[in-house]
């Protein structure tokens, strides 16, 4: 945990943005996968972590906006707990670690909320993606879990997003820590990109890298030779010489801050000339974005500028033609990159996504587009110092999408469908780094991963055909 004063100040900053009522911060509960005592690895709710720092199941906090009173709710340890789990710190000791003066039994929570509702006081709570927590909220408020999301507080969401979007120095230290271990994650995957390996072997080793460091992955990793499938979690393919291996993976810091990197590597150690051509276009697109990211720029404008660079690169290869600016305005580039340039990063890999992407990535000035491809841009708003975000351009050759657009004659003024026939089995290339917006630009988080073609190939070729690592 950070110092108690950090959490106390965060909660104070939160309630100052609210007009009145009480705030319910609900932590996660243990989730069994085949028996009550046999649970998945626990992961605390990220907003609860941000405001309270307590990383144990079955906790809740009430903040009284009007009186300033704070209370931690939980279950006190009994003899059975002591026998099976050993001595634990007391509930009051947990409260004090978070800078909360008072603690009491979880059983009192329902009565307090009922009293507040009966007194017509506003009860603020956040959206929750966990089914168990929806049931708990439903029980607390006497409503069906199916409709409990209708009572969430937009006021609390906006206040939470405003605070969590700006990362403090302590948070940046955690994010650098996560990115440093991300370096080990991805260089391990690169060195395993050898013919005969299976995708699941590499994915398993990524889990092991995190586990050996006492950490957990920040999301289920994408490890695939079918990079044209954007979120491909099938890991049954055996790597062949000449394949491209796309690995999109991240790991958490000790306090659960996330990394999120992507690298695409040539199986066997060398890119083909055609693979190099596409890789260089993706790299140039990333470099364009990095040059533009600074306070005051909107990420929408950065995305569009990066897409123009992507189009110009594809034009140089004969895959697109016409006016690059008009092609981007029309959305023709989305055939090759049907997703956004990046998203915020923090305690969640898609930071605060459960609170609602439009609350996090957009505002009254920048609205989400409905255009194919651009509608998938998770972050469009104006950037501020302290924002942490990903930069992740890609080029994908998706046969079904190409066939549909070609049949419809879509964007034929900009796309060379005849030449695309030779790329239908290419796959996809994505590159992704994590950065923080600084006062005058941006900086990379953590140790830089191999990115240039020569650096990637050199990393892969530290391993011989027998798997011996010469690093």
Tab-separated table of C-alpha atoms in Angstrom:
chain	number	residue	atom	x	y	z
A	1	UNK	CA	0.000	0.000	0.000
A	2	UNK	CA	0.907	3.638	-0.341
A	3	UNK	CA	0.991	5.781	2.809
A	4	UNK	CA	-2.383	6.158	4.539
A	5	UNK	CA	-2.356	9.902	3.884
A	6	UNK	CA	-2.406	9.322	0.114
A	7	UNK	CA	-5.662	7.371	0.343
A	8	UNK	CA	-7.128	9.857	2.815
A	9	UNK	CA	-6.374	12.727	0.440
A	10	UNK	CA	-7.826	10.888	-2.544
A	11	UNK	CA	-11.105	10.345	-0.691
A	12	UNK	CA	-11.147	13.975	0.419
A	13	UNK	CA	-10.635	15.097	-3.182
A	14	UNK	CA	-13.477	12.810	-4.218
A	15	UNK	CA	-16.099	14.031	-1.749
A	16	UNK	CA	-15.196	17.664	-2.498
A	17	UNK	CA	-16.504	17.103	-6.025
A	18	UNK	CA	-19.872	15.760	-4.829
A	19	UNK	CA	-22.835	17.875	-3.740
A	20	UNK	CA	-23.988	15.672	-0.886
A	21	UNK	CA	-25.201	12.253	0.248
A	22	UNK	CA	-23.076	9.209	0.906
A	23	UNK	CA	-20.650	7.231	-1.250
A	24	UNK	CA	-20.550	3.434	-1.250
A	25	UNK	CA	-17.201	1.990	-2.336
A	26	UNK	CA	-17.677	-1.746	-2.728
A	27	UNK	CA	-14.692	-4.066	-2.847
A	28	UNK	CA	-14.689	-7.415	-4.595
A	29	UNK	CA	-15.451	-10.755	-2.947
A	30	UNK	CA	-13.693	-14.097	-3.396
A	31	UNK	CA	-15.018	-15.939	-6.442
A	32	UNK	CA	-15.134	-19.777	-6.375
A	33	UNK	CA	-14.528	-21.732	-9.564
A	34	UNK	CA	-15.725	-25.172	-8.457
A	35	UNK	CA	-16.250	-25.082	-4.683
A	36	UNK	CA	-16.777	-22.422	-2.046
A	37	UNK	CA	-13.277	-22.921	-0.638
A	38	UNK	CA	-11.612	-23.232	-4.045
A	39	UNK	CA	-11.426	-19.730	-5.469
A	40	UNK	CA	-9.898	-17.923	-8.389
A	41	UNK	CA	-6.945	-15.722	-7.541
A	42	UNK	CA	-8.367	-12.638	-5.865
A	43	UNK	CA	-8.208	-9.277	-7.643
A	44	UNK	CA	-9.579	-6.242	-5.854
A	45	UNK	CA	-11.860	-3.708	-7.538
A	46	UNK	CA	-9.620	-1.006	-9.004
A	47	UNK	CA	-11.558	2.010	-7.737
A	48	UNK	CA	-11.641	0.480	-4.263
A	49	UNK	CA	-7.859	0.017	-4.525
A	50	UNK	CA	-7.427	3.614	-5.652
A	51	UNK	CA	-9.397	5.142	-2.793
A	52	UNK	CA	-8.655	2.637	-0.012
A	53	UNK	CA	-5.663	0.478	-0.992
A	54	UNK	CA	-6.962	-2.562	0.889
A	55	UNK	CA	-6.365	-5.741	-1.096
A	56	UNK	CA	-8.593	-8.237	0.713
A	57	UNK	CA	-12.042	-9.615	-0.202
A	58	UNK	CA	-15.323	-8.746	1.435
A	59	UNK	CA	-14.760	-5.074	2.287
A	60	UNK	CA	-16.811	-1.923	1.734
A	61	UNK	CA	-16.422	1.734	2.671
A	62	UNK	CA	-19.026	4.421	3.276
A	63	UNK	CA	-18.011	8.064	2.840
A	64	UNK	CA	-20.466	10.587	4.261
A	65	UNK	CA	-20.123	13.593	1.970
A	66	UNK	CA	-21.922	15.929	4.383
A	67	UNK	CA	-20.263	15.008	7.697
A	68	UNK	CA	-16.915	13.741	6.405
A	69	UNK	CA	-17.302	10.520	8.380
A	70	UNK	CA	-15.630	7.420	6.907
A	71	UNK	CA	-16.351	3.792	7.858
A	72	UNK	CA	-14.794	0.521	6.749
A	73	UNK	CA	-17.102	-2.503	6.735
A	74	UNK	CA	-15.877	-6.088	6.836
A	75	UNK	CA	-16.076	-9.375	8.674
A	76	UNK	CA	-13.981	-9.829	11.803
A	77	UNK	CA	-11.853	-12.968	12.021
A	78	UNK	CA	-13.267	-15.954	13.920
A	79	UNK	CA	-11.644	-19.149	15.205
A	80	UNK	CA	-12.241	-21.094	11.969
A	81	UNK	CA	-10.504	-18.331	10.013
A	82	UNK	CA	-7.558	-18.512	12.386
A	83	UNK	CA	-7.266	-22.281	11.978
A	84	UNK	CA	-7.516	-22.338	8.177
A	85	UNK	CA	-5.882	-19.031	7.240
A	86	UNK	CA	-3.697	-18.121	10.207
A	87	UNK	CA	-3.624	-14.868	12.181
A	88	UNK	CA	-4.712	-11.791	10.224
A	89	UNK	CA	-4.581	-8.105	10.981
A	90	UNK	CA	-7.788	-6.881	12.574
A	91	UNK	CA	-10.494	-5.002	10.692
A	92	UNK	CA	-9.630	-1.828	12.612
A	93	UNK	CA	-5.946	-2.223	11.745
A	94	UNK	CA	-6.927	-2.478	8.087
A	95	UNK	CA	-8.973	0.695	8.437
A	96	UNK	CA	-6.031	2.546	9.933
A	97	UNK	CA	-3.754	1.430	7.079
A	98	UNK	CA	-6.161	3.200	4.729
A	99	UNK	CA	-6.461	6.262	6.970
A	100	UNK	CA	-10.045	5.411	7.978
A	101	UNK	CA	-10.928	6.087	11.615
A	102	UNK	CA	-13.865	3.723	12.108
A	103	UNK	CA	-14.604	0.092	11.239
A	104	UNK	CA	-17.584	-2.155	11.869
A	105	UNK	CA	-19.235	-5.401	10.795
A	106	UNK	CA	-20.368	-5.782	7.207
A	107	UNK	CA	-23.800	-6.779	8.494
A	108	UNK	CA	-24.439	-3.143	9.484
A	109	UNK	CA	-24.052	-1.888	5.928
A	110	UNK	CA	-27.595	-2.710	4.815
A	111	UNK	CA	-29.165	-0.794	7.706
A	112	UNK	CA	-27.042	2.288	7.057
A	113	UNK	CA	-27.956	2.312	3.374
A	114	UNK	CA	-31.635	1.723	4.166
A	115	UNK	CA	-31.614	4.671	6.572
A	116	UNK	CA	-29.997	6.886	3.956
A	117	UNK	CA	-32.530	5.896	1.294
A	118	UNK	CA	-35.441	6.382	3.717
A	119	UNK	CA	-34.081	9.847	4.517
A	120	UNK	CA	-33.975	10.614	0.779
A	121	UNK	CA	-30.205	11.040	0.838
A	122	UNK	CA	-28.329	10.492	-2.393
A	123	UNK	CA	-26.412	7.190	-2.364
A	124	UNK	CA	-23.572	7.265	-4.883
A	125	UNK	CA	-22.097	4.031	-6.212
A	126	UNK	CA	-20.084	3.039	-9.262
A	127	UNK	CA	-20.846	0.523	-12.017
A	128	UNK	CA	-19.476	-2.939	-11.336
A	129	UNK	CA	-18.675	-5.649	-13.856
A	130	UNK	CA	-18.606	-8.505	-11.324
A	131	UNK	CA	-21.776	-10.606	-11.176
A	132	UNK	CA	-21.266	-11.234	-7.452
A	133	UNK	CA	-21.116	-7.518	-6.725
A	134	UNK	CA	-24.245	-6.844	-8.763
A	135	UNK	CA	-26.031	-9.395	-6.579
A	136	UNK	CA	-24.647	-7.777	-3.418
A	137	UNK	CA	-25.733	-4.316	-4.591
A	138	UNK	CA	-29.150	-5.701	-5.454
A	139	UNK	CA	-29.517	-7.185	-1.974
A	140	UNK	CA	-28.351	-3.950	-0.309
A	141	UNK	CA	-30.844	-1.807	-2.208
A	142	UNK	CA	-33.663	-4.338	-2.540
A	143	UNK	CA	-33.470	-4.322	-6.333
A	144	UNK	CA	-32.862	-6.918	-9.019
A	145	UNK	CA	-29.200	-7.326	-10.062
A	146	UNK	CA	-30.421	-6.852	-13.633
A	147	UNK	CA	-31.433	-3.250	-12.978
A	148	UNK	CA	-28.938	-2.222	-10.300
A	149	UNK	CA	-26.759	-0.523	-12.923
A	150	UNK	CA	-29.576	1.967	-13.532
A	151	UNK	CA	-28.874	3.513	-10.128
A	152	UNK	CA	-25.188	4.258	-10.617
A	153	UNK	CA	-24.071	7.823	-9.987
A	154	UNK	CA	-22.824	9.770	-13.039
A	155	UNK	CA	-21.594	12.410	-10.602
A	156	UNK	CA	-19.413	9.837	-8.818
A	157	UNK	CA	-18.228	8.350	-12.115
A	158	UNK	CA	-17.077	11.738	-13.418
A	159	UNK	CA	-15.346	12.594	-10.146
A	160	UNK	CA	-13.573	9.219	-10.082
A	161	UNK	CA	-12.438	9.523	-13.702
A	162	UNK	CA	-11.111	13.038	-13.091
A	163	UNK	CA	-8.975	11.816	-10.193
A	164	UNK	CA	-7.793	8.473	-11.584
A	165	UNK	CA	-6.858	9.903	-14.992
A	166	UNK	CA	-3.986	11.992	-13.589
A	167	UNK	CA	-1.247	9.698	-12.315
A	168	UNK	CA	0.830	10.803	-9.319
A	169	UNK	CA	4.567	10.295	-8.909
A	170	UNK	CA	3.890	7.246	-6.716
A	171	UNK	CA	1.642	5.760	-9.376
A	172	UNK	CA	4.185	6.394	-12.128
A	173	UNK	CA	6.772	4.487	-10.096
A	174	UNK	CA	4.380	1.527	-10.047
A	175	UNK	CA	3.680	1.853	-13.768
A	176	UNK	CA	7.405	1.936	-14.526
A	177	UNK	CA	7.782	-1.185	-12.395
A	178	UNK	CA	5.072	-2.969	-14.354
A	179	UNK	CA	6.603	-1.905	-17.670
A	180	UNK	CA	10.039	-3.126	-16.569
A	181	UNK	CA	8.653	-6.604	-15.957
A	182	UNK	CA	6.800	-6.253	-19.250
A	183	UNK	CA	10.215	-6.049	-20.911
A	184	UNK	CA	11.086	-9.461	-19.492
A	185	UNK	CA	7.696	-10.791	-20.558
A	186	UNK	CA	8.107	-9.785	-24.179
A	187	UNK	CA	11.779	-10.568	-24.688
A	188	UNK	CA	11.028	-14.035	-23.302
A	189	UNK	CA	8.255	-14.430	-25.883
A	190	UNK	CA	10.530	-13.194	-28.668
A	191	UNK	CA	13.224	-15.722	-27.847
A	192	UNK	CA	10.652	-18.496	-27.853
A	193	UNK	CA	9.409	-17.561	-31.345
A	194	UNK	CA	11.030	-20.600	-32.934
A	195	UNK	CA	9.619	-23.122	-35.443
A	196	UNK	CA	7.968	-26.081	-33.723
A	197	UNK	CA	6.835	-24.205	-30.636
A	198	UNK	CA	3.159	-24.006	-29.798
A	199	UNK	CA	1.438	-20.738	-28.920
A	200	UNK	CA	0.275	-22.220	-25.610
A	201	UNK	CA	3.889	-22.918	-24.586
A	202	UNK	CA	4.738	-19.239	-24.932
A	203	UNK	CA	1.555	-18.125	-23.191
A	204	UNK	CA	2.361	-20.479	-20.310
A	205	UNK	CA	5.835	-19.047	-19.964
A	206	UNK	CA	4.408	-15.533	-19.762
A	207	UNK	CA	2.285	-16.675	-16.805
A	208	UNK	CA	5.430	-18.145	-15.253
A	209	UNK	CA	7.423	-14.911	-15.646
A	210	UNK	CA	4.716	-13.059	-13.739
A	211	UNK	CA	4.334	-15.765	-11.096
A	212	UNK	CA	8.077	-15.961	-10.433
A	213	UNK	CA	7.988	-12.234	-9.678
A	214	UNK	CA	5.013	-12.679	-7.343
A	215	UNK	CA	2.751	-10.842	-9.781
A	216	UNK	CA	-0.161	-11.575	-12.082
A	217	UNK	CA	-0.745	-10.766	-15.732
A	218	UNK	CA	-2.835	-7.649	-16.289
A	219	UNK	CA	-5.085	-9.434	-18.824
A	220	UNK	CA	-5.251	-12.785	-20.637
A	221	UNK	CA	-2.389	-12.544	-23.157
A	222	UNK	CA	-2.834	-12.679	-26.907
A	223	UNK	CA	-0.191	-15.038	-28.337
A	224	UNK	CA	-0.945	-15.831	-31.958
A	225	UNK	CA	0.352	-16.397	-35.459
A	226	UNK	CA	-3.020	-15.115	-36.647
A	227	UNK	CA	-2.466	-11.483	-35.799
A	228	UNK	CA	-5.257	-10.462	-38.159
A	229	UNK	CA	-7.676	-11.629	-35.418
A	230	UNK	CA	-7.490	-8.642	-33.096
A	231	UNK	CA	-8.259	-10.404	-29.793
A	232	UNK	CA	-7.308	-13.970	-30.649
A	233	UNK	CA	-7.172	-16.186	-27.549
A	234	UNK	CA	-6.902	-19.507	-29.377
A	235	UNK	CA	-3.407	-20.802	-28.632
A	236	UNK	CA	-3.319	-24.127	-30.437
A	237	UNK	CA	-1.222	-23.229	-33.496
A	238	UNK	CA	2.297	-24.560	-33.951
A	239	UNK	CA	4.786	-21.924	-35.094
A	240	UNK	CA	6.234	-22.366	-38.578
A	241	UNK	CA	9.280	-20.782	-40.181
A	242	UNK	CA	8.222	-17.475	-41.717
A	243	UNK	CA	5.170	-16.918	-39.489
A	244	UNK	CA	4.631	-13.662	-37.652
A	245	UNK	CA	4.024	-14.093	-33.924
A	246	UNK	CA	1.952	-11.311	-32.356
A	247	UNK	CA	2.153	-11.097	-28.559
A	248	UNK	CA	-0.062	-8.590	-26.740
A	249	UNK	CA	0.574	-9.016	-23.015
A	250	UNK	CA	1.023	-7.102	-19.791
A	251	UNK	CA	1.765	-7.634	-16.144
A	252	UNK	CA	0.820	-5.904	-12.898
A	253	UNK	CA	3.081	-4.107	-10.442
A	254	UNK	CA	3.089	-5.026	-6.770
A	255	UNK	CA	0.162	-2.619	-6.239
A	256	UNK	CA	-1.731	-3.797	-9.359
A	257	UNK	CA	-0.797	-1.071	-11.836
A	258	UNK	CA	-0.739	-2.521	-15.347
A	259	UNK	CA	1.594	-2.703	-18.308
A	260	UNK	CA	0.337	-3.399	-21.833
A	261	UNK	CA	2.796	-3.977	-24.690
A	262	UNK	CA	2.558	-5.601	-28.090
A	263	UNK	CA	5.371	-6.866	-30.278
A	264	UNK	CA	5.258	-8.803	-33.537
A	265	UNK	CA	8.211	-11.092	-34.216
A	266	UNK	CA	9.326	-13.210	-37.192
A	267	UNK	CA	9.318	-16.890	-36.314
A	268	UNK	CA	12.801	-18.217	-36.947
A	269	UNK	CA	14.582	-14.894	-36.489
A	270	UNK	CA	14.312	-12.934	-39.743
A	271	UNK	CA	11.583	-10.807	-41.312
A	272	UNK	CA	10.876	-11.413	-44.982
A	273	UNK	CA	11.154	-8.349	-47.266
A	274	UNK	CA	7.365	-8.029	-47.420
A	275	UNK	CA	7.057	-8.349	-43.643
A	276	UNK	CA	9.713	-5.664	-43.221
A	277	UNK	CA	7.756	-3.323	-45.487
A	278	UNK	CA	4.550	-3.623	-43.472
A	279	UNK	CA	6.427	-3.515	-40.159
A	280	UNK	CA	8.102	-0.241	-41.157
A	281	UNK	CA	4.748	1.350	-41.958
A	282	UNK	CA	3.392	0.378	-38.516
A	283	UNK	CA	6.579	1.655	-36.874
A	284	UNK	CA	6.379	4.980	-38.730
A	285	UNK	CA	2.755	5.300	-37.593
A	286	UNK	CA	3.788	4.768	-33.971
A	287	UNK	CA	6.624	7.278	-34.267
A	288	UNK	CA	4.255	9.857	-35.761
A	289	UNK	CA	1.947	9.493	-32.770
A	290	UNK	CA	4.783	9.745	-30.248
A	291	UNK	CA	5.938	13.016	-31.804
A	292	UNK	CA	2.480	14.575	-31.424
A	293	UNK	CA	1.487	13.436	-27.916
A	294	UNK	CA	1.631	16.323	-25.459
A	295	UNK	CA	-0.755	18.297	-23.220
A	296	UNK	CA	-3.416	20.168	-25.175
A	297	UNK	CA	-3.526	17.740	-28.101
A	298	UNK	CA	-6.626	15.614	-28.426
A	299	UNK	CA	-5.951	11.912	-28.834
A	300	UNK	CA	-8.503	11.972	-31.640
A	301	UNK	CA	-6.224	14.326	-33.604
A	302	UNK	CA	-3.196	12.161	-32.806
A	303	UNK	CA	-5.084	9.092	-34.017
A	304	UNK	CA	-6.098	10.754	-37.283
A	305	UNK	CA	-2.577	12.039	-37.948
A	306	UNK	CA	-1.182	8.563	-37.295
A	307	UNK	CA	-3.747	7.108	-39.698
A	308	UNK	CA	-2.577	9.513	-42.421
A	309	UNK	CA	0.958	8.252	-41.912
A	310	UNK	CA	-0.340	4.686	-42.182
A	311	UNK	CA	-2.137	5.477	-45.450
A	312	UNK	CA	0.948	7.151	-46.908
A	313	UNK	CA	2.997	4.084	-46.027
A	314	UNK	CA	0.492	1.743	-47.646
A	315	UNK	CA	0.423	4.004	-50.705
A	316	UNK	CA	4.202	3.630	-51.016
A	317	UNK	CA	3.641	-0.139	-51.213
A	318	UNK	CA	0.880	0.185	-53.790
A	319	UNK	CA	-1.870	-1.066	-51.458
A	320	UNK	CA	-3.652	2.276	-51.293
A	321	UNK	CA	-3.843	5.269	-53.605
A	322	UNK	CA	-5.514	8.649	-53.909
A	323	UNK	CA	-5.469	11.553	-51.476
A	324	UNK	CA	-4.311	10.361	-48.026
A	325	UNK	CA	-6.264	13.006	-46.120
A	326	UNK	CA	-9.498	12.202	-47.949
A	327	UNK	CA	-8.910	8.469	-47.469
A	328	UNK	CA	-8.720	8.949	-43.693
A	329	UNK	CA	-11.767	11.207	-43.603
A	330	UNK	CA	-13.697	8.562	-45.548
A	331	UNK	CA	-12.463	5.802	-43.218
A	332	UNK	CA	-10.791	3.752	-45.966
A	333	UNK	CA	-7.757	3.049	-43.774
A	334	UNK	CA	-9.963	1.123	-41.326
A	335	UNK	CA	-9.783	-1.865	-43.668
A	336	UNK	CA	-6.201	-2.225	-42.409
A	337	UNK	CA	-6.557	-0.772	-38.885
A	338	UNK	CA	-10.134	-1.210	-37.630
A	339	UNK	CA	-9.329	-0.093	-34.078
A	340	UNK	CA	-8.221	2.981	-32.175
A	341	UNK	CA	-4.683	4.131	-31.520
A	342	UNK	CA	-4.791	3.489	-27.776
A	343	UNK	CA	-6.435	3.877	-24.385
A	344	UNK	CA	-5.724	5.060	-20.855
A	345	UNK	CA	-3.676	2.750	-18.633
A	346	UNK	CA	-3.477	2.500	-14.844
A	347	UNK	CA	-4.981	0.154	-12.286
A	348	UNK	CA	-6.893	-1.360	-15.200
A	349	UNK	CA	-5.286	-2.254	-18.492
A	350	UNK	CA	-8.138	-0.368	-20.197
A	351	UNK	CA	-8.192	2.073	-17.345
A	352	UNK	CA	-11.605	2.638	-15.764
A	353	UNK	CA	-13.332	0.853	-18.664
A	354	UNK	CA	-15.955	-0.575	-16.295
A	355	UNK	CA	-17.023	2.994	-15.475
A	356	UNK	CA	-17.961	3.555	-19.116
A	357	UNK	CA	-15.597	4.249	-22.007
A	358	UNK	CA	-17.320	7.470	-23.005
A	359	UNK	CA	-16.886	8.870	-19.482
A	360	UNK	CA	-13.180	7.989	-19.596
A	361	UNK	CA	-12.184	8.701	-23.182
A	362	UNK	CA	-14.582	11.434	-24.249
A	363	UNK	CA	-16.209	14.590	-22.898
A	364	UNK	CA	-18.576	17.379	-23.892
A	365	UNK	CA	-16.049	18.698	-26.413
A	366	UNK	CA	-14.984	15.425	-28.059
A	367	UNK	CA	-17.710	12.926	-28.900
A	368	UNK	CA	-17.220	9.364	-30.086
A	369	UNK	CA	-17.590	8.827	-33.849
A	370	UNK	CA	-19.944	6.237	-35.308
A	371	UNK	CA	-17.649	5.582	-38.302
A	372	UNK	CA	-16.331	2.022	-38.652
A	373	UNK	CA	-12.885	1.820	-37.078
A	374	UNK	CA	-12.949	5.294	-35.579
A	375	UNK	CA	-15.836	4.222	-33.350
A	376	UNK	CA	-13.383	1.828	-31.662
A	377	UNK	CA	-11.097	4.647	-30.528
A	378	UNK	CA	-11.325	4.348	-26.736
A	379	UNK	CA	-9.601	7.676	-26.014
A	380	UNK	CA	-10.352	10.840	-27.967
A	381	UNK	CA	-10.329	13.679	-25.421
A	382	UNK	CA	-7.704	16.349	-24.833
A	383	UNK	CA	-4.540	15.028	-23.204
A	384	UNK	CA	-3.287	16.330	-19.881
A	385	UNK	CA	0.002	16.057	-18.028
A	386	UNK	CA	-0.100	12.845	-16.015
A	387	UNK	CA	-2.250	10.874	-18.443
A	388	UNK	CA	-0.856	7.387	-19.043
A	389	UNK	CA	-1.842	5.759	-22.301
A	390	UNK	CA	-0.948	3.186	-24.905
A	391	UNK	CA	0.166	3.825	-28.479
A	392	UNK	CA	-0.736	0.754	-30.522
A	393	UNK	CA	-1.074	1.067	-34.287
A	394	UNK	CA	-1.421	-2.012	-36.446
A	395	UNK	CA	-1.946	-3.274	-39.956
A	396	UNK	CA	-4.079	-6.370	-40.478
A	397	UNK	CA	-5.119	-8.275	-43.571
A	398	UNK	CA	-8.511	-9.721	-42.619
A	399	UNK	CA	-9.740	-11.889	-45.519
A	400	UNK	CA	-13.462	-11.738	-44.646
A	401	UNK	CA	-13.394	-7.953	-44.249
A	402	UNK	CA	-11.423	-7.482	-47.472
A	403	UNK	CA	-13.868	-9.723	-49.359
A	404	UNK	CA	-16.911	-7.863	-48.038
A	405	UNK	CA	-15.532	-4.412	-48.861
A	406	UNK	CA	-14.379	-5.549	-52.300
A	407	UNK	CA	-17.791	-7.065	-53.098
A	408	UNK	CA	-19.448	-3.797	-52.075
A	409	UNK	CA	-16.915	-1.710	-54.001
A	410	UNK	CA	-16.275	0.193	-50.791
A	411	UNK	CA	-13.540	2.846	-50.980
A	412	UNK	CA	-12.325	1.589	-54.351
A	413	UNK	CA	-10.934	5.079	-54.989
A	414	UNK	CA	-8.414	4.506	-52.208
A	415	UNK	CA	-7.806	0.733	-51.943
A	416	UNK	CA	-5.941	-1.420	-54.481
A	417	UNK	CA	-7.944	-4.613	-54.101
A	418	UNK	CA	-6.070	-6.363	-56.916
A	419	UNK	CA	-2.758	-6.107	-55.100
A	420	UNK	CA	-4.371	-7.130	-51.811
A	421	UNK	CA	-4.929	-10.624	-53.243
A	422	UNK	CA	-1.270	-11.368	-52.553
A	423	UNK	CA	-1.629	-10.396	-48.864
A	424	UNK	CA	-4.640	-12.482	-47.826
A	425	UNK	CA	-2.456	-14.911	-45.855
A	426	UNK	CA	-0.157	-12.243	-44.397
A	427	UNK	CA	-1.744	-11.998	-40.944
A	428	UNK	CA	-1.208	-8.835	-38.933
A	429	UNK	CA	1.382	-6.639	-37.249
A	430	UNK	CA	0.731	-4.549	-34.149
A	431	UNK	CA	3.208	-2.577	-32.029
A	432	UNK	CA	2.354	-1.095	-28.644
A	433	UNK	CA	4.161	0.938	-26.005
A	434	UNK	CA	3.074	2.578	-22.740
A	435	UNK	CA	3.743	6.291	-22.245
A	436	UNK	CA	3.022	9.104	-19.813
A	437	UNK	CA	2.156	12.608	-20.972
A	438	UNK	CA	4.692	15.057	-19.547
A	439	UNK	CA	4.645	18.846	-19.271
A	440	UNK	CA	6.110	19.287	-22.756
A	441	UNK	CA	5.602	15.915	-24.496
A	442	UNK	CA	5.743	12.321	-23.339
A	443	UNK	CA	8.083	9.633	-22.104
A	444	UNK	CA	8.175	5.877	-22.362
A	445	UNK	CA	7.356	3.877	-19.258
A	446	UNK	CA	9.905	1.306	-18.143
A	447	UNK	CA	12.755	-0.261	-20.049
A	448	UNK	CA	12.354	0.110	-23.839
A	449	UNK	CA	11.409	-3.133	-25.542
A	450	UNK	CA	13.139	-4.071	-28.819
A	451	UNK	CA	11.290	-2.133	-31.504
A	452	UNK	CA	13.428	-1.476	-34.563
A	453	UNK	CA	13.698	-4.385	-36.989
A	454	UNK	CA	17.381	-5.032	-36.259
A	455	UNK	CA	16.773	-5.009	-32.490
A	456	UNK	CA	13.884	-7.470	-32.801
A	457	UNK	CA	15.874	-9.830	-35.017
A	458	UNK	CA	18.915	-9.629	-32.755
A	459	UNK	CA	16.766	-10.522	-29.754
A	460	UNK	CA	15.278	-13.530	-31.508
A	461	UNK	CA	18.658	-14.752	-32.692
A	462	UNK	CA	20.094	-14.931	-29.184
A	463	UNK	CA	18.470	-18.369	-29.123
A	464	UNK	CA	19.692	-21.215	-31.318
A	465	UNK	CA	17.569	-23.979	-32.846
A	466	UNK	CA	17.921	-26.085	-29.694
A	467	UNK	CA	16.544	-23.355	-27.488
A	468	UNK	CA	19.891	-22.387	-25.955
A	469	UNK	CA	19.820	-18.772	-24.831
A	470	UNK	CA	23.065	-16.912	-25.621
A	471	UNK	CA	22.039	-13.630	-23.978
